[in-house]
PDB file of C-alpha atoms in Angstrom:
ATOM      1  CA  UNK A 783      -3.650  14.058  -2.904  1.00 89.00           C
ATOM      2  CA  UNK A 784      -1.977  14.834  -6.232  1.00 91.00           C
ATOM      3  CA  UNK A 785       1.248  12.679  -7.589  1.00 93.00           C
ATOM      4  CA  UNK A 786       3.539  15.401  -6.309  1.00 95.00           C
ATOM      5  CA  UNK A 787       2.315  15.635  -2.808  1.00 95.00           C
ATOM      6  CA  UNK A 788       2.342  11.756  -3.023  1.00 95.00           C
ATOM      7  CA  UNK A 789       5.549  11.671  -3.664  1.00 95.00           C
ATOM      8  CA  UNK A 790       6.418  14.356  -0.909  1.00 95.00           C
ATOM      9  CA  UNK A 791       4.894  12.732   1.433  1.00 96.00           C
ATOM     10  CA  UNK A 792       7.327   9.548   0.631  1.00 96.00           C
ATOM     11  CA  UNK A 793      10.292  11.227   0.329  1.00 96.00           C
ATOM     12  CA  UNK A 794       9.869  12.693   3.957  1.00 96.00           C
ATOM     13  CA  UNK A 795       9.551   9.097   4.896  1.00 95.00           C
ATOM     14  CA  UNK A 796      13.582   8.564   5.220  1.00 95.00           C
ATOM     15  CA  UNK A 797      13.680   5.502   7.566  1.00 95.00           C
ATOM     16  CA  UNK A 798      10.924   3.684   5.913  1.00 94.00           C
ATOM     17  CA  UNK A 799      12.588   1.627   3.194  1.00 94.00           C
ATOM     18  CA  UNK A 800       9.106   0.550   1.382  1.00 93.00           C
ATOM     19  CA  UNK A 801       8.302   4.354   1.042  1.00 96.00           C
ATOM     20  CA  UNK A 802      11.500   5.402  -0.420  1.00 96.00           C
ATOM     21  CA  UNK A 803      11.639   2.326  -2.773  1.00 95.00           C
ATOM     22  CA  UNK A 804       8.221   3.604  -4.101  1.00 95.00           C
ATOM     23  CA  UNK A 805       9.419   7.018  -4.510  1.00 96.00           C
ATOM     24  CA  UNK A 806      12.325   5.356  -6.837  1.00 95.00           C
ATOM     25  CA  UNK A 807       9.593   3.530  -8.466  1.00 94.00           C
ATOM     26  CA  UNK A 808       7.110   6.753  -8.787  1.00 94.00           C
ATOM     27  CA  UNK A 809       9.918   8.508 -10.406  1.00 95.00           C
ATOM     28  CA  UNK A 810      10.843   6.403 -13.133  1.00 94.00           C
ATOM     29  CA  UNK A 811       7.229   5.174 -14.062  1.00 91.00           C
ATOM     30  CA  UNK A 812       4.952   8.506 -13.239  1.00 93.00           C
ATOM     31  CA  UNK A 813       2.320   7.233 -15.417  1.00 95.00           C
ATOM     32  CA  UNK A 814       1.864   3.903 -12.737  1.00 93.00           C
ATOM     33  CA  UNK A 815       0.370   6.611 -10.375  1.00 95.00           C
ATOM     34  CA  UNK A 816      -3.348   5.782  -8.983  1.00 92.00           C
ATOM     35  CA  UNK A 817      -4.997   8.442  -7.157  1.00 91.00           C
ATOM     36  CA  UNK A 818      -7.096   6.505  -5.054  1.00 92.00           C
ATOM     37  CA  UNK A 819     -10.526   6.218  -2.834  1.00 95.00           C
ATOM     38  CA  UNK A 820     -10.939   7.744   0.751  1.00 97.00           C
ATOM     39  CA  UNK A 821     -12.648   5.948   2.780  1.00 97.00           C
ATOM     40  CA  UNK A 822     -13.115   5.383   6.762  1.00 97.00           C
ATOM     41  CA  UNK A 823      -9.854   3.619   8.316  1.00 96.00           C
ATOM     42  CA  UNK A 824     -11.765   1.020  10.031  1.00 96.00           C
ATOM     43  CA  UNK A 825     -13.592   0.173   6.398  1.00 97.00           C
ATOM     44  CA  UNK A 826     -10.260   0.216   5.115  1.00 96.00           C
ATOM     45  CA  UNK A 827      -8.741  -1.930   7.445  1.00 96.00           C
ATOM     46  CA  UNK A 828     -11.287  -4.419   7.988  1.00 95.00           C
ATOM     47  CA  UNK A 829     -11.585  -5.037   4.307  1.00 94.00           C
ATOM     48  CA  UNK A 830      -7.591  -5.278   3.829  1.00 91.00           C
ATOM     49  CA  UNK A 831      -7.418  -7.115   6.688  1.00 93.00           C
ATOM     50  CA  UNK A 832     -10.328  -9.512   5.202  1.00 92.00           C
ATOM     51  CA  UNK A 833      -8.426  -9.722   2.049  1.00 86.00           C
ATOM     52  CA  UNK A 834      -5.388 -10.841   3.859  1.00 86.00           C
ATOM     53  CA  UNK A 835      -7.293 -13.809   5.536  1.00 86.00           C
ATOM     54  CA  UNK A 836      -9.122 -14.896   2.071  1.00 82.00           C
ATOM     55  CA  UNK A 837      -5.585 -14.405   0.074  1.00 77.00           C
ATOM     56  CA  UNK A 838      -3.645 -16.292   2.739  1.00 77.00           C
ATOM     57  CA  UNK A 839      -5.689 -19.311   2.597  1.00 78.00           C
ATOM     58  CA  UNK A 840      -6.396 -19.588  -0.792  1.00 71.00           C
ATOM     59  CA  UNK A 841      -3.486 -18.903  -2.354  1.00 62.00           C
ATOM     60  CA  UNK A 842      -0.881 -18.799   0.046  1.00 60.00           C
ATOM     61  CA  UNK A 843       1.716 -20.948  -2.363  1.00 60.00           C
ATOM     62  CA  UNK A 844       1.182 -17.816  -4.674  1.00 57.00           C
ATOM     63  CA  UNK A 845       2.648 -15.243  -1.703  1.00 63.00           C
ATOM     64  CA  UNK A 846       5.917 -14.759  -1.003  1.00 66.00           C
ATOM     65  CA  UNK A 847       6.802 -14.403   2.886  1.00 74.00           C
ATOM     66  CA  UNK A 848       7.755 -11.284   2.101  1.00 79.00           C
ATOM     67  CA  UNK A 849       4.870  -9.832   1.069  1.00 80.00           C
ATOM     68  CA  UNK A 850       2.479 -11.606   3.808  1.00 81.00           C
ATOM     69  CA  UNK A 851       4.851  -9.950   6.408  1.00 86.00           C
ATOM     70  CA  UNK A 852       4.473  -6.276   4.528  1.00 88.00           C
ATOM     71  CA  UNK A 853       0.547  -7.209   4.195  1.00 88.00           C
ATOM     72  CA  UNK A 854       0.318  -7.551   7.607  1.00 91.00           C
ATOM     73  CA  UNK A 855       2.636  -5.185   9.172  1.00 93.00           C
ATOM     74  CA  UNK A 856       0.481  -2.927   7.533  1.00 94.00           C
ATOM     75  CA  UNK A 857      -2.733  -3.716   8.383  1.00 95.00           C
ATOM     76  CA  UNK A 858      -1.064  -3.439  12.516  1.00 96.00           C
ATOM     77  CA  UNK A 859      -0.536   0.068  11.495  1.00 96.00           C
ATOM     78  CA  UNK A 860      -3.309   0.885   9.545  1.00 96.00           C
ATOM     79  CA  UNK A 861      -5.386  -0.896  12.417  1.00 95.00           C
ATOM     80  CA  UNK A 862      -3.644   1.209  15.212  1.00 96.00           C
ATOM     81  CA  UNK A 863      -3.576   4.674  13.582  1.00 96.00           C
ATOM     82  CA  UNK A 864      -6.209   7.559  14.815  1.00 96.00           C
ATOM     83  CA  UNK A 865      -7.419   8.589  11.250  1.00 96.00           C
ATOM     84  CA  UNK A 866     -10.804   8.613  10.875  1.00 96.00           C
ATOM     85  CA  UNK A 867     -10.907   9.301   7.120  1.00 97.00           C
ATOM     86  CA  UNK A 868      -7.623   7.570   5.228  1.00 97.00           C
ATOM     87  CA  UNK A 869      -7.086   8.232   1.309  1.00 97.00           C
ATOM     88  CA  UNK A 870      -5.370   4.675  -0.224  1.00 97.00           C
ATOM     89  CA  UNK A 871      -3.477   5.105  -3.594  1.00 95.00           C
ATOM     90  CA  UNK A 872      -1.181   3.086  -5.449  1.00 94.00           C
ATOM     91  CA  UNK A 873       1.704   3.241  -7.752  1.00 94.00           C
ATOM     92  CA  UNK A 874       2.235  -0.028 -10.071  1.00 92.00           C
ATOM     93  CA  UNK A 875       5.122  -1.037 -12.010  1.00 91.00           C
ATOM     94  CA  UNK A 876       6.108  -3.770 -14.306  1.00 90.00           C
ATOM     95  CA  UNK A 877       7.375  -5.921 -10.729  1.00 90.00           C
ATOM     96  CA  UNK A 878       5.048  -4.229  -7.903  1.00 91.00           C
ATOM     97  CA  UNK A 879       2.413  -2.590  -6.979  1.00 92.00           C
ATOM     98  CA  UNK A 880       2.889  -0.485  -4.157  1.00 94.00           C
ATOM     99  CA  UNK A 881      -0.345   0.798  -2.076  1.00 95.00           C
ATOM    100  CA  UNK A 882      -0.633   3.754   0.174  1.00 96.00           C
ATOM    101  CA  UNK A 883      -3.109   4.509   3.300  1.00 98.00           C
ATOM    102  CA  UNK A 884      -2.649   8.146   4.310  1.00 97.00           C
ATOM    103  CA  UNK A 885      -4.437  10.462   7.087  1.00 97.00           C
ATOM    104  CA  UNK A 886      -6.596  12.720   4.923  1.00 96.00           C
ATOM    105  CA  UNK A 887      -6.728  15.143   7.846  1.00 96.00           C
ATOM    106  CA  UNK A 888      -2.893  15.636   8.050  1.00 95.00           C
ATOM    107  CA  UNK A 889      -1.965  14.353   4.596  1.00 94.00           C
ATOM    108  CA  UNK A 890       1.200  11.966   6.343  1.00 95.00           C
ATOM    109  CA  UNK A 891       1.623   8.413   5.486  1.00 97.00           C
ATOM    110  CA  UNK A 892       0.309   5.828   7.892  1.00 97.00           C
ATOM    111  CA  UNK A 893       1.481   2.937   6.127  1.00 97.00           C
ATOM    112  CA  UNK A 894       2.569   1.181   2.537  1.00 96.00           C
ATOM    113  CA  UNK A 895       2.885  -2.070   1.814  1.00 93.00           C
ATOM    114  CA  UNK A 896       3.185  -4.074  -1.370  1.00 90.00           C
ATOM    115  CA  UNK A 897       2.733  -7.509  -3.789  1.00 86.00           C
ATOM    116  CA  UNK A 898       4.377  -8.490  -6.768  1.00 83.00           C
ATOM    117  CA  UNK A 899       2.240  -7.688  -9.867  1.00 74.00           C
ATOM    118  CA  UNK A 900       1.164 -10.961 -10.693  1.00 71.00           C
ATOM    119  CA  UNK A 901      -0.487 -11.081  -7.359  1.00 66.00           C
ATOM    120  CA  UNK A 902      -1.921  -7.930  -6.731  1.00 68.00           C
ATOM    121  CA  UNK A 903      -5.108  -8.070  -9.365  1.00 65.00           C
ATOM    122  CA  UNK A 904      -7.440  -8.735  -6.754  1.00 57.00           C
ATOM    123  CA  UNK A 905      -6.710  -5.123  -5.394  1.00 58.00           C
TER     124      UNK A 905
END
């Protein structure tokens, strides 16, 4: 997906707060814009959700609550969603980095989440 349909995609997203505060975000830094790997949602999700486990043990005092609860919410989604083939992108600022799984067959949004910069380098 290019930057524009990206950002189509989120702005179409009105009652999901994450999405439109990473449209905000897309908008004032473009250039923070990462196009992204597709890959099979159950790779995807097993290795997020593996990251989640390894992160939340190791260096859980590093995690806000916050940022578990958007980690995880999204792996539920990402987990329950019918997409076969899912596209992940990111946009990162100078506070967060935002990532993206979307159905590559319908090009909608199945589910964002984010981290604070200083803890999303292992992504």
């Amino acid at each position: 997906m290019t930057q524009e349909q990206v950002l189509n995609g989120l702005q179409a997203e009105k009652d999901n707060f994450l999405a439109q505060e990473c449209v905000v975000a897309l908008q004032q830094n473009p250039e923070g814009f990462q196009k992204g790997i597709v890959q099979t949602r159950e790779f995807l999700a097993g290795l997020y959700a593996t990251r989640l486990r390894i992160n939340k043990s190791l260096k859980r005092n590093f995690f806000e609550n916050e940022e578990i609860s958007s980690w995880e919410e999204a792996i539920k989604q990402l987990s329950a969603s019918s997409a076969e083939e899912v596209l992940l992108n990111s946009v990162i600022t100078e506070e967060k980095a935002y990532l993206m799984f979307w159905d590559t067959a319908t090009n909608q949004l199945i589910t964002i989440f984010y981290l604070y910069r200083e803890n999303a380098q292992d992504l």
